[in-house]
Amino acid sequence: MTVTRACEPITPLPRPHPRHWPSVTAAALTATVTVMPGFVVGALAPVIETGLGMSRSALGLALSSFYAATALGSPVAKRVAARLPVHVVLATAALIAAAVMLAAAQAEGMASLTTALVVGGLGNALVQPAAGRLIATRAPAHRRSLAAGIVGAALAAATLVPGLLVALVVPAYGWRSALLAAGLIALIPVALTPLARSPHRPQPAPPATAAPRRVGGTLAWWSVAAALSAAGNNAVATYFVQLGTDSGLPAVATGNLLALSALLAIAIRIAAGALTDRAPRRNPAVIASMMLAGGLGLALISAGTAVSFVLGAILAFSAGWGWTGLLLATALQLVPDRAEHAGHTVQVGIYTGATIAPFAFATLSGAVGHAPAALVCAAAAFAGAGAVVTGALLLRGRPGR
């Protein structure tokens, strides 16, 4: 029991902003467009390879540079997000994403495409720390999993647009027009970022659910888990169209399936956030279960048939990518007074895995084929679930003060 001394002033807890959902939505839309360069280029990989005369490994390396820039730029982005207004950080990130995709549409080779993707990755690094700060500042404590789930749905929404571009724009107008369209779409959130003004301080965690102070080991394990699971899922998401066509699906049907899977993933993330707000202590178990389900989906994709690919894609995208928002919310519970650090931890894990995925999958699939490479991705997702459990057990073993 905690005793407050009579001489200590009692500081009232700041109330969350009454209009927190518009600001969360603005952050989610910004997060969607800032990660789009990687997914759009990945979805357009077959036609870009042909158009620019690039090999699969070369394009995989270019894609890896986007995610590497996000992971390596996260420490600086964390400090920037802590000092600048949230809405300024988000607007800057969205403008960078738009400029990057417009520049990629004019690329003439690997050097110009890679340069654009590196800049896009640095812009993308700004979003998660800023989103963590916004959620801690604006969302009430009993709605933070839902808020984080909405922001986390950005990764799924970012795969929806490329799927539609592959199905609707590429056949008629080509890949450069698809990138131009994506760049124009990225400008939309800029007009909404003023909704993310965040003048208040983060709410301290309620005394009954205050997090242990020594949580570095747990956060490290969860960052590793994010890296492992993201590596498996991102590799398949990046080469989704190629995997689908290898399984016997037409390219247009594969693009439509990618869009449908993205919609399911958005719904799952938001629903999971709303449900786990009722029992946030169970978040690690839910996250581990989602990673296991995603691994099963990746294993089904590795079977190489049209039916198994459809079932595996739905499972991998809906459950396998459904944990990102919950992981952010759970990290915020552990360090409620360092929201940027929580966002940074999750971001470093996710984008470290995403850095490894495109080039490693391209190299591995070139050597042994797509099916065995997808099976390795499934194993990574299973290992990620184990790392989540390890981190949760380590947390239970620490004193609560």
mmCIF file of C-alpha atoms in Angstrom:
data_model
loop_
_atom_site.group_PDB
_atom_site.id
_atom_site.type_symbol
_atom_site.label_atom_id
_atom_site.label_comp_id
_atom_site.label_asym_id
_atom_site.label_seq_id
_atom_site.Cartn_x
_atom_site.Cartn_y
_atom_site.Cartn_z
ATOM 1 C CA MET A 1 0.000 0.000 0.000
ATOM 2 C CA THR A 2 1.306 3.466 -0.867
ATOM 3 C CA VAL A 3 1.099 6.216 1.785
ATOM 4 C CA THR A 4 1.086 9.876 0.693
ATOM 5 C CA ARG A 5 2.843 12.252 3.061
ATOM 6 C CA ALA A 6 0.855 15.216 4.290
ATOM 7 C CA CYS A 7 3.500 17.670 3.109
ATOM 8 C CA GLU A 8 3.435 16.394 -0.482
ATOM 9 C CA PRO A 9 1.161 18.343 -2.844
ATOM 10 C CA ILE A 10 -1.432 16.308 -4.642
ATOM 11 C CA THR A 11 -1.347 16.951 -8.395
ATOM 12 C CA PRO A 12 -4.649 16.251 -10.145
ATOM 13 C CA LEU A 13 -4.467 13.861 -13.064
ATOM 14 C CA PRO A 14 -4.899 15.624 -16.405
ATOM 15 C CA ARG A 15 -8.009 14.581 -18.234
ATOM 16 C CA PRO A 16 -7.702 13.146 -21.729
ATOM 17 C CA HIS A 17 -8.819 15.385 -24.516
ATOM 18 C CA PRO A 18 -12.569 14.906 -25.083
ATOM 19 C CA ARG A 19 -12.068 14.589 -28.853
ATOM 20 C CA HIS A 20 -9.350 11.983 -28.909
ATOM 21 C CA TRP A 21 -10.726 9.805 -31.710
ATOM 22 C CA PRO A 22 -10.246 12.390 -34.506
ATOM 23 C CA SER A 23 -6.629 12.816 -33.469
ATOM 24 C CA VAL A 24 -6.078 9.042 -33.306
ATOM 25 C CA THR A 25 -7.633 8.697 -36.765
ATOM 26 C CA ALA A 26 -5.327 11.391 -38.148
ATOM 27 C CA ALA A 27 -2.318 9.555 -36.706
ATOM 28 C CA ALA A 28 -3.525 6.251 -38.157
ATOM 29 C CA LEU A 29 -3.989 7.694 -41.644
ATOM 30 C CA THR A 30 -0.551 9.273 -41.472
ATOM 31 C CA ALA A 31 0.982 5.979 -40.358
ATOM 32 C CA THR A 32 -0.741 4.320 -43.308
ATOM 33 C CA VAL A 33 0.753 6.552 -45.981
ATOM 34 C CA THR A 34 4.241 6.728 -44.458
ATOM 35 C CA VAL A 35 4.724 2.949 -44.659
ATOM 36 C CA MET A 36 3.102 2.723 -48.105
ATOM 37 C CA PRO A 37 6.312 3.255 -50.143
ATOM 38 C CA GLY A 38 7.650 -0.127 -49.052
ATOM 39 C CA PHE A 39 4.399 -1.977 -49.657
ATOM 40 C CA VAL A 40 3.624 -0.262 -52.963
ATOM 41 C CA VAL A 41 7.049 -0.992 -54.422
ATOM 42 C CA GLY A 42 6.814 -4.555 -53.114
ATOM 43 C CA ALA A 43 3.397 -5.133 -54.677
ATOM 44 C CA LEU A 44 4.659 -3.699 -57.976
ATOM 45 C CA ALA A 45 7.871 -5.747 -57.809
ATOM 46 C CA PRO A 46 7.277 -7.931 -60.905
ATOM 47 C CA VAL A 47 6.580 -5.003 -63.232
ATOM 48 C CA ILE A 48 9.259 -2.764 -61.683
ATOM 49 C CA GLU A 49 11.858 -5.508 -62.148
ATOM 50 C CA THR A 50 10.922 -5.699 -65.820
ATOM 51 C CA GLY A 51 10.634 -1.955 -66.316
ATOM 52 C CA LEU A 52 13.963 -1.072 -64.718
ATOM 53 C CA GLY A 53 15.823 -4.248 -65.623
ATOM 54 C CA MET A 54 16.466 -5.119 -61.962
ATOM 55 C CA SER A 55 16.966 -8.582 -60.526
ATOM 56 C CA ARG A 56 14.772 -9.898 -57.729
ATOM 57 C CA SER A 57 17.658 -9.657 -55.248
ATOM 58 C CA ALA A 58 18.441 -6.067 -56.271
ATOM 59 C CA LEU A 59 14.852 -4.982 -55.741
ATOM 60 C CA GLY A 60 14.784 -6.867 -52.441
ATOM 61 C CA LEU A 61 17.857 -4.940 -51.334
ATOM 62 C CA ALA A 62 16.208 -1.656 -52.310
ATOM 63 C CA LEU A 63 13.129 -2.559 -50.282
ATOM 64 C CA SER A 64 15.248 -3.576 -47.318
ATOM 65 C CA SER A 65 16.826 -0.116 -47.379
ATOM 66 C CA PHE A 66 13.407 1.436 -46.669
ATOM 67 C CA TYR A 67 12.854 -0.636 -43.542
ATOM 68 C CA ALA A 68 16.502 -0.318 -42.460
ATOM 69 C CA ALA A 69 16.235 3.469 -42.622
ATOM 70 C CA THR A 70 13.158 3.301 -40.386
ATOM 71 C CA ALA A 71 14.867 1.067 -37.820
ATOM 72 C CA LEU A 72 18.165 2.978 -37.799
ATOM 73 C CA GLY A 73 16.427 6.342 -37.796
ATOM 74 C CA SER A 74 14.206 5.478 -34.828
ATOM 75 C CA PRO A 75 16.543 6.755 -32.062
ATOM 76 C CA VAL A 76 16.724 10.188 -33.681
ATOM 77 C CA ALA A 77 13.013 10.106 -34.540
ATOM 78 C CA LYS A 78 12.224 9.387 -30.879
ATOM 79 C CA ARG A 79 14.000 12.556 -29.809
ATOM 80 C CA VAL A 80 12.375 14.610 -32.568
ATOM 81 C CA ALA A 81 8.911 13.333 -31.634
ATOM 82 C CA ALA A 82 9.527 14.272 -28.002
ATOM 83 C CA ARG A 83 10.421 17.865 -28.846
ATOM 84 C CA LEU A 84 8.180 18.931 -31.727
ATOM 85 C CA PRO A 85 4.373 19.183 -31.707
ATOM 86 C CA VAL A 86 2.767 15.891 -32.681
ATOM 87 C CA HIS A 87 0.795 17.369 -35.568
ATOM 88 C CA VAL A 88 3.951 18.910 -37.053
ATOM 89 C CA VAL A 89 5.776 15.566 -36.909
ATOM 90 C CA LEU A 90 2.867 13.745 -38.568
ATOM 91 C CA ALA A 91 2.444 16.341 -41.316
ATOM 92 C CA THR A 92 6.162 16.232 -42.090
ATOM 93 C CA ALA A 93 6.141 12.436 -42.305
ATOM 94 C CA ALA A 94 3.144 12.406 -44.679
ATOM 95 C CA LEU A 95 4.727 15.027 -46.963
ATOM 96 C CA ILE A 96 7.940 13.004 -47.108
ATOM 97 C CA ALA A 97 5.982 9.855 -48.052
ATOM 98 C CA ALA A 98 4.168 11.667 -50.857
ATOM 99 C CA ALA A 99 7.410 13.115 -52.230
ATOM 100 C CA VAL A 100 9.109 9.715 -52.055
ATOM 101 C CA MET A 101 6.441 7.910 -54.062
ATOM 102 C CA LEU A 102 6.328 10.688 -56.647
ATOM 103 C CA ALA A 103 10.126 10.441 -56.938
ATOM 104 C CA ALA A 104 9.999 6.633 -57.174
ATOM 105 C CA ALA A 105 7.594 6.975 -60.098
ATOM 106 C CA GLN A 106 10.391 8.755 -61.979
ATOM 107 C CA ALA A 107 13.131 6.266 -61.015
ATOM 108 C CA GLU A 108 15.412 5.107 -63.817
ATOM 109 C CA GLY A 109 17.402 2.487 -61.968
ATOM 110 C CA MET A 110 18.323 0.912 -58.650
ATOM 111 C CA ALA A 111 20.256 3.936 -57.342
ATOM 112 C CA SER A 112 17.409 6.436 -57.694
ATOM 113 C CA LEU A 113 14.797 3.977 -56.422
ATOM 114 C CA THR A 114 16.901 3.031 -53.387
ATOM 115 C CA THR A 115 17.622 6.680 -52.565
ATOM 116 C CA ALA A 116 13.921 7.492 -52.592
ATOM 117 C CA LEU A 117 13.126 4.512 -50.368
ATOM 118 C CA VAL A 118 15.822 5.443 -47.842
ATOM 119 C CA VAL A 119 14.343 8.936 -47.498
ATOM 120 C CA GLY A 120 10.889 7.382 -47.151
ATOM 121 C CA GLY A 121 12.121 5.091 -44.392
ATOM 122 C CA LEU A 122 13.520 8.015 -42.424
ATOM 123 C CA GLY A 123 10.178 9.804 -42.697
ATOM 124 C CA ASN A 124 8.355 6.660 -41.604
ATOM 125 C CA ALA A 125 10.517 6.487 -38.460
ATOM 126 C CA LEU A 126 8.840 9.620 -37.131
ATOM 127 C CA VAL A 127 5.374 8.120 -36.856
ATOM 128 C CA GLN A 128 5.366 5.474 -34.113
ATOM 129 C CA PRO A 129 7.088 7.628 -31.444
ATOM 130 C CA ALA A 130 4.697 10.470 -32.249
ATOM 131 C CA ALA A 131 1.715 8.108 -32.193
ATOM 132 C CA GLY A 132 2.772 6.718 -28.813
ATOM 133 C CA ARG A 133 2.978 10.238 -27.429
ATOM 134 C CA LEU A 134 -0.434 11.124 -28.875
ATOM 135 C CA ILE A 135 -2.122 8.018 -27.436
ATOM 136 C CA ALA A 136 -0.618 8.600 -23.985
ATOM 137 C CA THR A 137 -1.655 12.246 -24.124
ATOM 138 C CA ARG A 138 -5.136 12.069 -25.574
ATOM 139 C CA ALA A 139 -6.626 8.597 -25.136
ATOM 140 C CA PRO A 140 -8.130 7.634 -21.761
ATOM 141 C CA ALA A 141 -6.354 4.735 -20.072
ATOM 142 C CA HIS A 142 -9.257 2.334 -20.641
ATOM 143 C CA ARG A 143 -9.247 3.018 -24.400
ATOM 144 C CA ARG A 144 -5.548 2.883 -25.176
ATOM 145 C CA SER A 145 -5.554 -0.632 -26.624
ATOM 146 C CA LEU A 146 -8.321 0.409 -29.001
ATOM 147 C CA ALA A 147 -6.482 3.608 -29.908
ATOM 148 C CA ALA A 148 -3.256 1.679 -30.487
ATOM 149 C CA GLY A 149 -5.192 -0.898 -32.494
ATOM 150 C CA ILE A 150 -6.506 1.837 -34.782
ATOM 151 C CA VAL A 151 -2.988 3.179 -35.316
ATOM 152 C CA GLY A 152 -1.680 -0.364 -35.703
ATOM 153 C CA ALA A 153 -4.258 -0.992 -38.419
ATOM 154 C CA ALA A 154 -2.192 1.370 -40.551
ATOM 155 C CA LEU A 155 0.126 -1.458 -41.561
ATOM 156 C CA ALA A 156 -2.837 -3.417 -42.854
ATOM 157 C CA ALA A 157 -4.354 -0.396 -44.552
ATOM 158 C CA ALA A 158 -0.995 0.241 -46.209
ATOM 159 C CA THR A 159 -1.313 -3.110 -47.985
ATOM 160 C CA LEU A 160 -4.878 -2.315 -49.090
ATOM 161 C CA VAL A 161 -3.868 0.526 -51.406
ATOM 162 C CA PRO A 162 -1.147 -1.465 -53.237
ATOM 163 C CA GLY A 163 -3.597 -4.305 -53.761
ATOM 164 C CA LEU A 164 -6.074 -1.948 -55.377
ATOM 165 C CA LEU A 165 -3.337 -0.376 -57.479
ATOM 166 C CA VAL A 166 -2.233 -3.770 -58.783
ATOM 167 C CA ALA A 167 -5.805 -4.709 -59.644
ATOM 168 C CA LEU A 168 -7.074 -1.400 -61.048
ATOM 169 C CA VAL A 169 -4.241 0.876 -62.148
ATOM 170 C CA VAL A 170 -1.319 -1.266 -63.277
ATOM 171 C CA PRO A 171 -3.126 -3.253 -66.023
ATOM 172 C CA ALA A 172 -4.362 -0.100 -67.747
ATOM 173 C CA TYR A 173 -1.761 2.564 -66.938
ATOM 174 C CA GLY A 174 1.437 0.861 -65.720
ATOM 175 C CA TRP A 175 3.498 0.919 -62.547
ATOM 176 C CA ARG A 176 4.674 4.533 -62.779
ATOM 177 C CA SER A 177 1.077 5.773 -62.812
ATOM 178 C CA ALA A 178 0.345 3.532 -59.826
ATOM 179 C CA LEU A 179 3.169 5.172 -57.858
ATOM 180 C CA LEU A 180 1.948 8.620 -58.860
ATOM 181 C CA ALA A 181 -1.529 7.745 -57.597
ATOM 182 C CA ALA A 182 -0.069 6.480 -54.329
ATOM 183 C CA GLY A 183 1.880 9.714 -53.912
ATOM 184 C CA LEU A 184 -1.242 11.813 -54.342
ATOM 185 C CA ILE A 185 -3.123 9.626 -51.852
ATOM 186 C CA ALA A 186 -0.339 10.246 -49.325
ATOM 187 C CA LEU A 187 -1.178 13.956 -49.320
ATOM 188 C CA ILE A 188 -4.648 13.378 -47.857
ATOM 189 C CA PRO A 189 -3.593 12.999 -44.176
ATOM 190 C CA VAL A 190 -1.653 16.276 -44.273
ATOM 191 C CA ALA A 191 -4.927 18.197 -44.141
ATOM 192 C CA LEU A 192 -6.037 16.160 -41.097
ATOM 193 C CA THR A 193 -2.895 16.406 -38.964
ATOM 194 C CA PRO A 194 -4.068 19.614 -37.158
ATOM 195 C CA LEU A 195 -6.546 17.300 -35.392
ATOM 196 C CA ALA A 196 -3.544 15.728 -33.660
ATOM 197 C CA ARG A 197 -2.606 18.802 -31.657
ATOM 198 C CA SER A 198 -1.642 17.483 -28.236
ATOM 199 C CA PRO A 199 -1.249 20.190 -25.575
ATOM 200 C CA HIS A 200 -1.641 17.968 -22.526
ATOM 201 C CA ARG A 201 0.805 15.789 -20.673
ATOM 202 C CA PRO A 202 0.443 11.986 -20.685
ATOM 203 C CA GLN A 203 -1.848 10.597 -18.038
ATOM 204 C CA PRO A 204 -0.007 8.713 -15.296
ATOM 205 C CA ALA A 205 -1.015 5.087 -15.014
ATOM 206 C CA PRO A 206 -3.653 4.413 -12.342
ATOM 207 C CA PRO A 207 -2.108 3.176 -9.055
ATOM 208 C CA ALA A 208 -3.839 -0.198 -9.290
ATOM 209 C CA THR A 209 -2.255 -0.969 -12.647
ATOM 210 C CA ALA A 210 1.037 0.897 -12.330
ATOM 211 C CA ALA A 211 3.760 -0.858 -14.267
ATOM 212 C CA PRO A 212 6.994 -2.171 -12.735
ATOM 213 C CA ARG A 213 9.860 0.213 -13.226
ATOM 214 C CA ARG A 214 12.482 -2.329 -14.316
ATOM 215 C CA VAL A 215 11.029 -3.491 -17.598
ATOM 216 C CA GLY A 216 14.011 -3.188 -19.922
ATOM 217 C CA GLY A 217 14.397 -6.953 -20.310
ATOM 218 C CA THR A 218 10.732 -7.444 -21.118
ATOM 219 C CA LEU A 219 10.731 -4.666 -23.702
ATOM 220 C CA ALA A 220 13.867 -6.146 -25.267
ATOM 221 C CA TRP A 221 12.230 -9.576 -25.618
ATOM 222 C CA TRP A 222 9.098 -8.028 -27.081
ATOM 223 C CA SER A 223 11.180 -6.056 -29.554
ATOM 224 C CA VAL A 224 12.838 -9.323 -30.627
ATOM 225 C CA ALA A 225 9.391 -10.918 -30.930
ATOM 226 C CA ALA A 226 8.225 -8.071 -33.138
ATOM 227 C CA ALA A 227 11.313 -8.453 -35.324
ATOM 228 C CA LEU A 228 10.823 -12.210 -35.777
ATOM 229 C CA SER A 229 7.117 -12.076 -36.510
ATOM 230 C CA ALA A 230 7.440 -9.008 -38.730
ATOM 231 C CA ALA A 231 10.231 -10.659 -40.717
ATOM 232 C CA GLY A 232 7.991 -13.581 -41.623
ATOM 233 C CA ASN A 233 4.885 -11.551 -42.358
ATOM 234 C CA ASN A 234 6.627 -8.739 -44.182
ATOM 235 C CA ALA A 235 8.462 -11.106 -46.523
ATOM 236 C CA VAL A 236 5.194 -12.689 -47.599
ATOM 237 C CA ALA A 237 3.418 -9.313 -47.816
ATOM 238 C CA THR A 238 6.214 -7.898 -49.975
ATOM 239 C CA TYR A 239 6.107 -10.790 -52.443
ATOM 240 C CA PHE A 240 2.424 -11.547 -52.042
ATOM 241 C CA VAL A 241 1.570 -11.149 -55.729
ATOM 242 C CA GLN A 242 4.432 -13.381 -56.826
ATOM 243 C CA LEU A 243 3.540 -16.051 -54.263
ATOM 244 C CA GLY A 244 -0.089 -15.941 -55.368
ATOM 245 C CA THR A 245 0.711 -16.340 -59.042
ATOM 246 C CA ASP A 246 3.101 -19.223 -58.237
ATOM 247 C CA SER A 247 0.204 -20.908 -56.414
ATOM 248 C CA GLY A 248 -1.979 -20.688 -59.514
ATOM 249 C CA LEU A 249 -3.927 -17.462 -58.909
ATOM 250 C CA PRO A 250 -4.140 -14.747 -61.607
ATOM 251 C CA ALA A 251 -2.302 -11.526 -60.746
ATOM 252 C CA VAL A 252 -5.542 -9.515 -60.628
ATOM 253 C CA ALA A 253 -7.177 -12.051 -58.302
ATOM 254 C CA THR A 254 -4.102 -11.971 -56.088
ATOM 255 C CA GLY A 255 -4.288 -8.183 -55.894
ATOM 256 C CA ASN A 256 -7.948 -8.378 -54.907
ATOM 257 C CA LEU A 257 -7.108 -11.001 -52.270
ATOM 258 C CA LEU A 258 -4.406 -8.705 -50.894
ATOM 259 C CA ALA A 259 -6.973 -5.923 -50.572
ATOM 260 C CA LEU A 260 -9.509 -8.255 -48.898
ATOM 261 C CA SER A 261 -6.889 -9.572 -46.483
ATOM 262 C CA ALA A 262 -5.962 -5.999 -45.595
ATOM 263 C CA LEU A 263 -9.587 -5.169 -44.782
ATOM 264 C CA LEU A 264 -9.779 -8.224 -42.517
ATOM 265 C CA ALA A 265 -6.553 -7.211 -40.828
ATOM 266 C CA ILE A 266 -7.906 -3.720 -40.142
ATOM 267 C CA ALA A 267 -11.072 -5.149 -38.610
ATOM 268 C CA ILE A 268 -9.147 -7.650 -36.470
ATOM 269 C CA ARG A 269 -6.791 -5.025 -35.068
ATOM 270 C CA ILE A 270 -9.554 -2.644 -34.100
ATOM 271 C CA ALA A 271 -11.706 -5.423 -32.620
ATOM 272 C CA ALA A 272 -8.771 -6.881 -30.690
ATOM 273 C CA GLY A 273 -7.960 -3.457 -29.254
ATOM 274 C CA ALA A 274 -11.549 -2.882 -28.151
ATOM 275 C CA LEU A 275 -11.816 -6.310 -26.517
ATOM 276 C CA THR A 276 -8.458 -6.294 -24.753
ATOM 277 C CA ASP A 277 -9.178 -2.900 -23.181
ATOM 278 C CA ARG A 278 -11.473 -4.874 -20.874
ATOM 279 C CA ALA A 279 -8.568 -7.014 -19.615
ATOM 280 C CA PRO A 280 -5.257 -5.386 -20.616
ATOM 281 C CA ARG A 281 -3.245 -7.800 -18.467
ATOM 282 C CA ARG A 282 -4.009 -10.512 -21.030
ATOM 283 C CA ASN A 283 -2.452 -8.580 -23.899
ATOM 284 C CA PRO A 284 0.776 -10.658 -24.011
ATOM 285 C CA ALA A 285 -1.212 -13.893 -24.289
ATOM 286 C CA VAL A 286 -3.358 -12.434 -27.078
ATOM 287 C CA ILE A 287 -0.267 -11.189 -28.917
ATOM 288 C CA ALA A 288 1.437 -14.584 -28.699
ATOM 289 C CA SER A 289 -1.720 -16.327 -29.935
ATOM 290 C CA MET A 290 -1.922 -13.983 -32.911
ATOM 291 C CA MET A 291 1.700 -14.655 -33.818
ATOM 292 C CA LEU A 292 1.081 -18.410 -33.634
ATOM 293 C CA ALA A 293 -1.986 -18.082 -35.867
ATOM 294 C CA GLY A 294 0.028 -15.986 -38.304
ATOM 295 C CA GLY A 295 2.724 -18.661 -38.398
ATOM 296 C CA LEU A 296 0.082 -21.247 -39.251
ATOM 297 C CA GLY A 297 -1.139 -19.026 -42.081
ATOM 298 C CA LEU A 298 2.388 -18.704 -43.458
ATOM 299 C CA ALA A 299 2.779 -22.479 -43.290
ATOM 300 C CA LEU A 300 -0.409 -22.862 -45.345
ATOM 301 C CA ILE A 301 0.954 -20.405 -47.917
ATOM 302 C CA SER A 302 4.066 -22.560 -48.221
ATOM 303 C CA ALA A 303 1.888 -25.500 -49.361
ATOM 304 C CA GLY A 304 1.813 -23.897 -52.800
ATOM 305 C CA THR A 305 -1.797 -24.560 -53.818
ATOM 306 C CA ALA A 306 -4.431 -21.959 -54.654
ATOM 307 C CA VAL A 307 -6.759 -23.047 -51.830
ATOM 308 C CA SER A 308 -4.033 -23.165 -49.170
ATOM 309 C CA PHE A 309 -2.727 -19.800 -50.346
ATOM 310 C CA VAL A 310 -6.134 -18.131 -49.956
ATOM 311 C CA LEU A 311 -6.704 -19.625 -46.506
ATOM 312 C CA GLY A 312 -3.154 -18.922 -45.393
ATOM 313 C CA ALA A 313 -3.237 -15.333 -46.642
ATOM 314 C CA ILE A 314 -6.447 -14.563 -44.769
ATOM 315 C CA LEU A 315 -5.083 -16.087 -41.557
ATOM 316 C CA ALA A 316 -1.610 -14.560 -41.841
ATOM 317 C CA PHE A 317 -2.875 -11.064 -42.549
ATOM 318 C CA SER A 318 -5.815 -11.010 -40.152
ATOM 319 C CA ALA A 319 -4.223 -12.625 -37.091
ATOM 320 C CA GLY A 320 -0.549 -12.637 -38.006
ATOM 321 C CA TRP A 321 -0.413 -8.859 -38.379
ATOM 322 C CA GLY A 322 -3.080 -8.142 -35.756
ATOM 323 C CA TRP A 323 -0.693 -7.815 -32.828
ATOM 324 C CA THR A 324 1.100 -4.563 -33.716
ATOM 325 C CA GLY A 325 -1.343 -2.178 -32.048
ATOM 326 C CA LEU A 326 -1.646 -4.395 -28.975
ATOM 327 C CA LEU A 327 2.117 -4.502 -28.584
ATOM 328 C CA LEU A 328 2.255 -0.704 -28.650
ATOM 329 C CA ALA A 329 -0.546 -0.485 -26.058
ATOM 330 C CA THR A 330 1.158 -3.060 -23.832
ATOM 331 C CA ALA A 331 4.493 -1.227 -24.035
ATOM 332 C CA LEU A 332 2.705 2.009 -23.098
ATOM 333 C CA GLN A 333 1.367 0.290 -19.986
ATOM 334 C CA LEU A 334 4.923 -0.494 -18.891
ATOM 335 C CA VAL A 335 6.358 2.990 -19.516
ATOM 336 C CA PRO A 336 3.383 5.378 -19.405
ATOM 337 C CA ASP A 337 5.666 8.324 -18.644
ATOM 338 C CA ARG A 338 7.887 7.615 -21.682
ATOM 339 C CA ALA A 339 5.414 7.202 -24.517
ATOM 340 C CA GLU A 340 7.969 7.984 -27.230
ATOM 341 C CA HIS A 341 10.198 5.200 -25.855
ATOM 342 C CA ALA A 342 7.344 2.700 -26.072
ATOM 343 C CA GLY A 343 6.663 3.626 -29.693
ATOM 344 C CA HIS A 344 10.387 3.506 -30.441
ATOM 345 C CA THR A 345 10.751 0.021 -28.949
ATOM 346 C CA VAL A 346 7.907 -1.418 -31.012
ATOM 347 C CA GLN A 347 9.075 0.367 -34.149
ATOM 348 C CA VAL A 348 12.665 -0.838 -33.906
ATOM 349 C CA GLY A 349 11.488 -4.434 -33.555
ATOM 350 C CA ILE A 350 8.998 -4.331 -36.403
ATOM 351 C CA TYR A 351 11.272 -2.575 -38.854
ATOM 352 C CA THR A 352 14.373 -4.575 -37.987
ATOM 353 C CA GLY A 353 12.435 -7.657 -39.015
ATOM 354 C CA ALA A 354 11.085 -5.850 -42.039
ATOM 355 C CA THR A 355 14.640 -4.854 -43.017
ATOM 356 C CA ILE A 356 15.797 -8.446 -43.097
ATOM 357 C CA ALA A 357 12.699 -9.797 -44.819
ATOM 358 C CA PRO A 358 12.701 -8.581 -48.465
ATOM 359 C CA PHE A 359 16.345 -9.266 -49.315
ATOM 360 C CA ALA A 360 16.552 -12.464 -47.242
ATOM 361 C CA PHE A 361 13.346 -13.846 -48.743
ATOM 362 C CA ALA A 362 14.434 -12.922 -52.277
ATOM 363 C CA THR A 363 17.801 -14.624 -51.778
ATOM 364 C CA LEU A 364 16.360 -17.664 -50.034
ATOM 365 C CA SER A 365 13.517 -18.163 -52.498
ATOM 366 C CA GLY A 366 15.954 -17.804 -55.372
ATOM 367 C CA ALA A 367 18.021 -20.646 -53.905
ATOM 368 C CA VAL A 368 15.366 -23.082 -52.630
ATOM 369 C CA GLY A 369 12.044 -21.805 -54.030
ATOM 370 C CA HIS A 370 9.107 -19.863 -52.664
ATOM 371 C CA ALA A 371 7.488 -22.688 -50.676
ATOM 372 C CA PRO A 372 10.496 -23.533 -48.439
ATOM 373 C CA ALA A 373 11.178 -19.801 -47.972
ATOM 374 C CA ALA A 374 7.586 -19.254 -46.798
ATOM 375 C CA LEU A 375 8.021 -22.147 -44.357
ATOM 376 C CA VAL A 376 11.055 -20.409 -42.859
ATOM 377 C CA CYS A 377 8.861 -17.322 -42.434
ATOM 378 C CA ALA A 378 6.350 -19.446 -40.508
ATOM 379 C CA ALA A 379 9.117 -20.665 -38.196
ATOM 380 C CA ALA A 380 10.115 -17.044 -37.508
ATOM 381 C CA ALA A 381 6.536 -16.202 -36.519
ATOM 382 C CA PHE A 382 6.417 -19.174 -34.117
ATOM 383 C CA ALA A 383 9.723 -18.049 -32.556
ATOM 384 C CA GLY A 384 8.246 -14.562 -32.144
ATOM 385 C CA ALA A 385 5.373 -15.977 -30.114
ATOM 386 C CA GLY A 386 7.899 -17.701 -27.854
ATOM 387 C CA ALA A 387 9.754 -14.422 -27.325
ATOM 388 C CA VAL A 388 6.511 -12.686 -26.265
ATOM 389 C CA VAL A 389 5.876 -15.373 -23.655
ATOM 390 C CA THR A 390 9.472 -15.133 -22.416
ATOM 391 C CA GLY A 391 9.148 -11.384 -21.954
ATOM 392 C CA ALA A 392 5.849 -11.756 -20.110
ATOM 393 C CA LEU A 393 7.310 -14.379 -17.750
ATOM 394 C CA LEU A 394 10.281 -12.128 -17.062
ATOM 395 C CA LEU A 395 7.882 -9.309 -16.185
ATOM 396 C CA ARG A 396 6.005 -11.491 -13.720
ATOM 397 C CA GLY A 397 9.241 -12.351 -11.980
ATOM 398 C CA ARG A 398 10.041 -8.707 -11.195
ATOM 399 C CA PRO A 399 8.852 -6.836 -8.122
ATOM 400 C CA GLY A 400 6.035 -4.390 -8.679
ATOM 401 C CA ARG A 401 7.916 -1.439 -7.294
#
